[in-house]
Amino acid sequence: MTASLLTFAKGGVHPPESKEITEHLAIEKMPLPAQVEIPLLQHFGAPCQPLVNKKDRVEEGDLIGQVQGLGANVHASITGTVTNVGTSIGPTSLNIPSVTIDRDTEAPDKIYTPSDWRGLSPQELLQKIKDGGIVGIGGAGFPAHVKLSPPPDAKVDTLVLNGAECEPYLTCDHRVMLEKPEEVVEGAKILLHVLGIKDCYIGVESNKNDAIDALRKTIEQQKLDGVKIQVSPLKVKYPQGSEKQLIESTTGRKVPGGGLPFDVGVIVQNVGTAKAVFDAVVLNKPLYEKVITISGRGISRPANLQVRIGTRIRDIVEYLGGTKADLAKIVMGGPMMGFAVSSLDIPVTKTCSGILFLTRDEIDEQPYGPCIRCGWCVEACPMGLSPNEIGLYVEAGRAADTAPFGVFDCFECGSCAFVCPAKRPLVQFIRLAKQKARK
Ligand code: SF4
Ligand code: SF4
């Protein structure tokens, strides 16, 4: 397989994978928590309008937040009584509108019956995806129905499913591809039908060969109805799963600076999103639960956990037997692009792919020093930027002048900071530079 591994040309790094902690653990369903706190903003766009009031009874799957403009619907993740319509905290915000539901412990499990989608038009399928509140669950939560409606002059001919899962520690996409390949492939077929195209590549890093085999076997066994779905084994290199790099690796096409995937005829969705599309279309089940990885040496029992949206970190920690004494940092997402969190009250959202409990040995706490002009960050940057220059400008109080260094092409992958021998906080510098340059 090594000879045919695909990759992107520029930059990239090889952080320790640390996937061995959870990659062999089958998906486990977490028992329902007594209470959930469901944010009404779990997507790129505006918060949803709450449709419920305190003391209302809601059933699992009921619409509780209506999309307004750009966004995605939000649904009740458990059956019970609304006990608050207020705000909750997230990794990067303190005041997110949210709905709190106390569980009815007597409520039966909701049963979903599959239906055939083949008689539905692309518009009807798109409406189901919109109604189901589907977002890109591997990234910023861009509403799927919007991404699947490119401008009429965009000549989209290829769908790329992102199964790279290049962030260290995370293994939830791996387990979904391995344990539910039929649903991922069926989701891909639905997405192709919505887009009116026939070609799909599923990009998977070659450290998940069992998932590659499972997907290939499923594709061989299924009726493909005239579409072509291929699995593309990718070289293990971070950030293989970022949109532009994945498009280059799987199709050879390069998205121009400042451009979007549809500029080169491609739409990218995560494999987990394809599974969520399957749920919304075939089962009529909205997106209110997902598989996330709980890992790091600081949690008593790591797991790939199927949890309801709105479950607090605190309840997950309790279910998994608590944290260890040498826990030093909790990160929501992967270690390269995730956010450190300071409260166990933060709830799981549609875009959360994992929660890491890291010990002192797993994090780098050294103070940073001056740039020694080694150029390693420039070599590592997959976008061909000069993060060293951006950092120096920020330190010199000239953050607003960094646009010529392509600061807006930076997608904050952290490769530059990872290789920097002076431990410079280059991503934080870049975030600041973006804010100032935008103004
Ligand atoms: S964080 Fe930005 S500047 Fe740094 S390597 Fe990634 S894309 Fe390049
Ligand atoms: S890697 Fe760090 S020390 Fe080296 S040039 Fe980049 S910012 Fe400077």
Coordinates of N, CA, C and O in Angstrom, one line a residue, residues 346-403:
I346 N -19.0 22.5 30.6 CA -19.1 22.7 29.1 C -19.8 21.5 28.5 O -19.4 20.3 28.8
P347 N -20.9 21.7 27.7 CA -21.5 20.5 27.1 C -20.9 20.1 25.7 O -20.3 21.0 25.0
V348 N -21.1 18.9 25.4 CA -20.7 18.4 24.0 C -21.6 19.0 23.0 O -22.9 19.0 23.2
T349 N -21.0 19.4 21.9 CA -21.8 20.0 20.8 C -21.6 19.1 19.5 O -20.8 18.2 19.5
K350 N -22.3 19.5 18.4 CA -22.3 18.7 17.2 C -20.9 18.7 16.6 O -20.5 17.8 15.9
T351 N -20.1 19.8 16.9 CA -18.7 19.8 16.3 C -17.6 19.3 17.2 O -16.5 19.2 16.7
C352 N -18.0 18.8 18.3 CA -16.9 18.3 19.2 C -16.5 16.9 18.8 O -17.4 16.0 18.6
S353 N -15.2 16.7 18.5 CA -14.8 15.3 18.1 C -14.1 14.5 19.2 O -13.9 13.3 19.0
G354 N -13.7 15.2 20.2 CA -13.1 14.5 21.3 C -12.8 15.4 22.5 O -12.9 16.6 22.4
I355 N -12.6 14.8 23.6 CA -12.2 15.5 24.8 C -10.9 14.8 25.4 O -10.9 13.6 25.6
L356 N -9.8 15.6 25.5 CA -8.6 15.0 25.9 C -8.2 15.4 27.3 O -8.3 16.6 27.6
F357 N -7.8 14.4 28.1 CA -7.4 14.7 29.5 C -5.9 14.4 29.5 O -5.4 13.3 29.5
L358 N -5.1 15.5 29.5 CA -3.7 15.4 29.3 C -2.9 15.6 30.6 O -3.2 16.5 31.4
T359 N -1.9 14.8 30.8 CA -1.1 14.9 31.9 C 0.2 15.8 31.6 O 0.4 16.1 30.5
R360 N 0.9 16.1 32.7 CA 2.1 17.0 32.5 C 3.0 16.4 31.4 O 3.6 17.2 30.6
D361 N 3.2 15.1 31.3 CA 4.1 14.4 30.3 C 3.6 14.7 28.9 O 4.3 14.5 28.0
E362 N 2.3 14.9 28.8 CA 1.7 15.0 27.4 C 1.6 16.5 26.9 O 1.2 16.7 25.8
I363 N 2.0 17.4 27.7 CA 1.9 18.8 27.2 C 3.2 19.5 27.4 O 4.1 19.0 28.1
D364 N 3.4 20.6 26.7 CA 4.6 21.3 26.7 C 4.4 22.6 27.4 O 3.7 23.5 26.9
E365 N 5.0 22.8 28.6 CA 4.8 24.0 29.3 C 6.0 25.0 29.3 O 6.0 25.9 30.1
Q366 N 7.0 24.7 28.5 CA 8.1 25.6 28.5 C 7.8 27.0 28.0 O 7.0 27.2 27.1
P367 N 8.4 28.0 28.6 CA 8.2 29.4 28.2 C 8.8 29.6 26.8 O 9.7 28.9 26.4
Y368 N 8.2 30.6 26.1 CA 8.7 30.8 24.7 C 9.8 31.9 24.7 O 9.9 32.7 25.6
G369 N 10.7 31.8 23.7 CA 11.8 32.7 23.6 C 11.7 33.5 22.3 O 10.8 33.4 21.5
P370 N 12.8 34.2 22.0 CA 12.8 35.0 20.7 C 13.0 34.1 19.5 O 13.6 33.0 19.6
C371 N 12.6 34.6 18.4 CA 12.8 33.8 17.1 C 14.2 33.7 16.8 O 15.0 34.7 16.8
I372 N 14.7 32.5 16.5 CA 16.1 32.3 16.1 C 16.3 32.2 14.6 O 17.4 31.8 14.2
R373 N 15.2 32.5 13.9 CA 15.3 32.6 12.4 C 15.8 31.3 11.8 O 16.5 31.2 10.8
C374 N 15.3 30.1 12.4 CA 15.7 28.8 11.8 C 14.9 28.5 10.5 O 15.4 27.7 9.7
G375 N 13.7 29.1 10.4 CA 12.9 28.8 9.2 C 12.1 27.6 9.2 O 11.4 27.2 8.3
W376 N 12.1 26.8 10.4 CA 11.4 25.6 10.4 C 9.9 25.8 10.2 O 9.2 24.9 9.7
C377 N 9.4 26.9 10.8 CA 7.9 27.1 10.7 C 7.5 27.3 9.2 O 6.5 26.9 8.8
V378 N 8.4 28.0 8.5 CA 8.1 28.3 7.1 C 8.1 26.9 6.3 O 7.2 26.7 5.5
E379 N 9.0 26.1 6.6 CA 9.1 24.7 6.0 C 7.8 23.9 6.3 O 7.3 23.1 5.5
A380 N 7.3 24.1 7.6 CA 6.2 23.2 8.0 C 4.9 23.7 7.5 O 3.9 22.9 7.5
C381 N 4.8 25.0 7.2 CA 3.4 25.5 6.9 C 2.9 24.9 5.5 O 3.5 25.1 4.5
P382 N 1.7 24.3 5.6 CA 1.2 23.7 4.4 C 0.6 24.7 3.4 O 0.3 24.4 2.3
M383 N 0.5 26.0 3.9 CA 0.0 27.0 3.0 C 1.1 27.9 2.5 O 0.8 28.9 1.8
G384 N 2.3 27.6 2.8 CA 3.5 28.3 2.2 C 3.6 29.7 2.8 O 4.1 30.7 2.2
L385 N 3.1 29.9 4.1 CA 3.2 31.2 4.7 C 4.5 31.4 5.5 O 5.3 30.5 5.6
S386 N 4.6 32.6 6.1 CA 5.8 32.9 6.9 C 5.4 33.2 8.3 O 5.3 34.4 8.7
P387 N 5.0 32.2 9.1 CA 4.5 32.5 10.4 C 5.5 33.3 11.3 O 5.1 34.0 12.2
N388 N 6.8 33.0 11.0 CA 7.8 33.8 11.8 C 7.7 35.3 11.6 O 7.7 36.0 12.6
E389 N 7.5 35.7 10.4 CA 7.3 37.1 10.1 C 6.1 37.7 10.8 O 6.1 38.8 11.4
I390 N 5.0 36.9 10.7 CA 3.7 37.4 11.3 C 4.0 37.6 12.8 O 3.6 38.6 13.4
G391 N 4.6 36.6 13.5 CA 4.9 36.7 14.9 C 5.7 37.9 15.2 O 5.5 38.6 16.2
L392 N 6.8 38.2 14.4 CA 7.6 39.3 14.7 C 6.8 40.7 14.6 O 7.0 41.6 15.4
Y393 N 6.0 40.7 13.5 CA 5.2 41.9 13.4 C 4.2 42.1 14.5 O 4.0 43.3 15.0
V394 N 3.6 41.0 15.0 CA 2.7 41.2 16.2 C 3.5 41.7 17.4 O 3.0 42.6 18.1
E395 N 4.6 41.1 17.6 CA 5.4 41.5 18.8 C 5.9 43.0 18.7 O 6.0 43.7 19.7
A396 N 6.0 43.5 17.4 CA 6.4 44.8 17.2 C 5.2 45.8 17.2 O 5.4 47.0 16.9
G397 N 4.1 45.3 17.5 CA 2.9 46.1 17.5 C 2.3 46.5 16.1 O 1.6 47.4 16.0
R398 N 2.7 45.6 15.2 CA 2.3 45.9 13.8 C 1.4 44.8 13.3 O 1.4 44.4 12.1
A399 N 0.5 44.2 14.1 CA -0.3 43.1 13.7 C -1.2 43.5 12.6 O -1.5 42.6 11.7
A400 N -1.6 44.7 12.5 CA -2.6 45.2 11.4 C -1.9 45.1 10.0 O -2.6 45.2 9.0
D401 N -0.6 45.0 10.0 CA 0.1 45.1 8.7 C 0.5 43.7 8.2 O 1.4 43.6 7.3
T402 N -0.2 42.7 8.7 CA 0.3 41.3 8.4 C -0.5 40.7 7.2 O -0.1 39.6 6.8
A403 N -1.5 41.4 6.6 CA -2.2 40.8 5.5 C -1.3 40.4 4.3 O -1.5 39.3 3.7

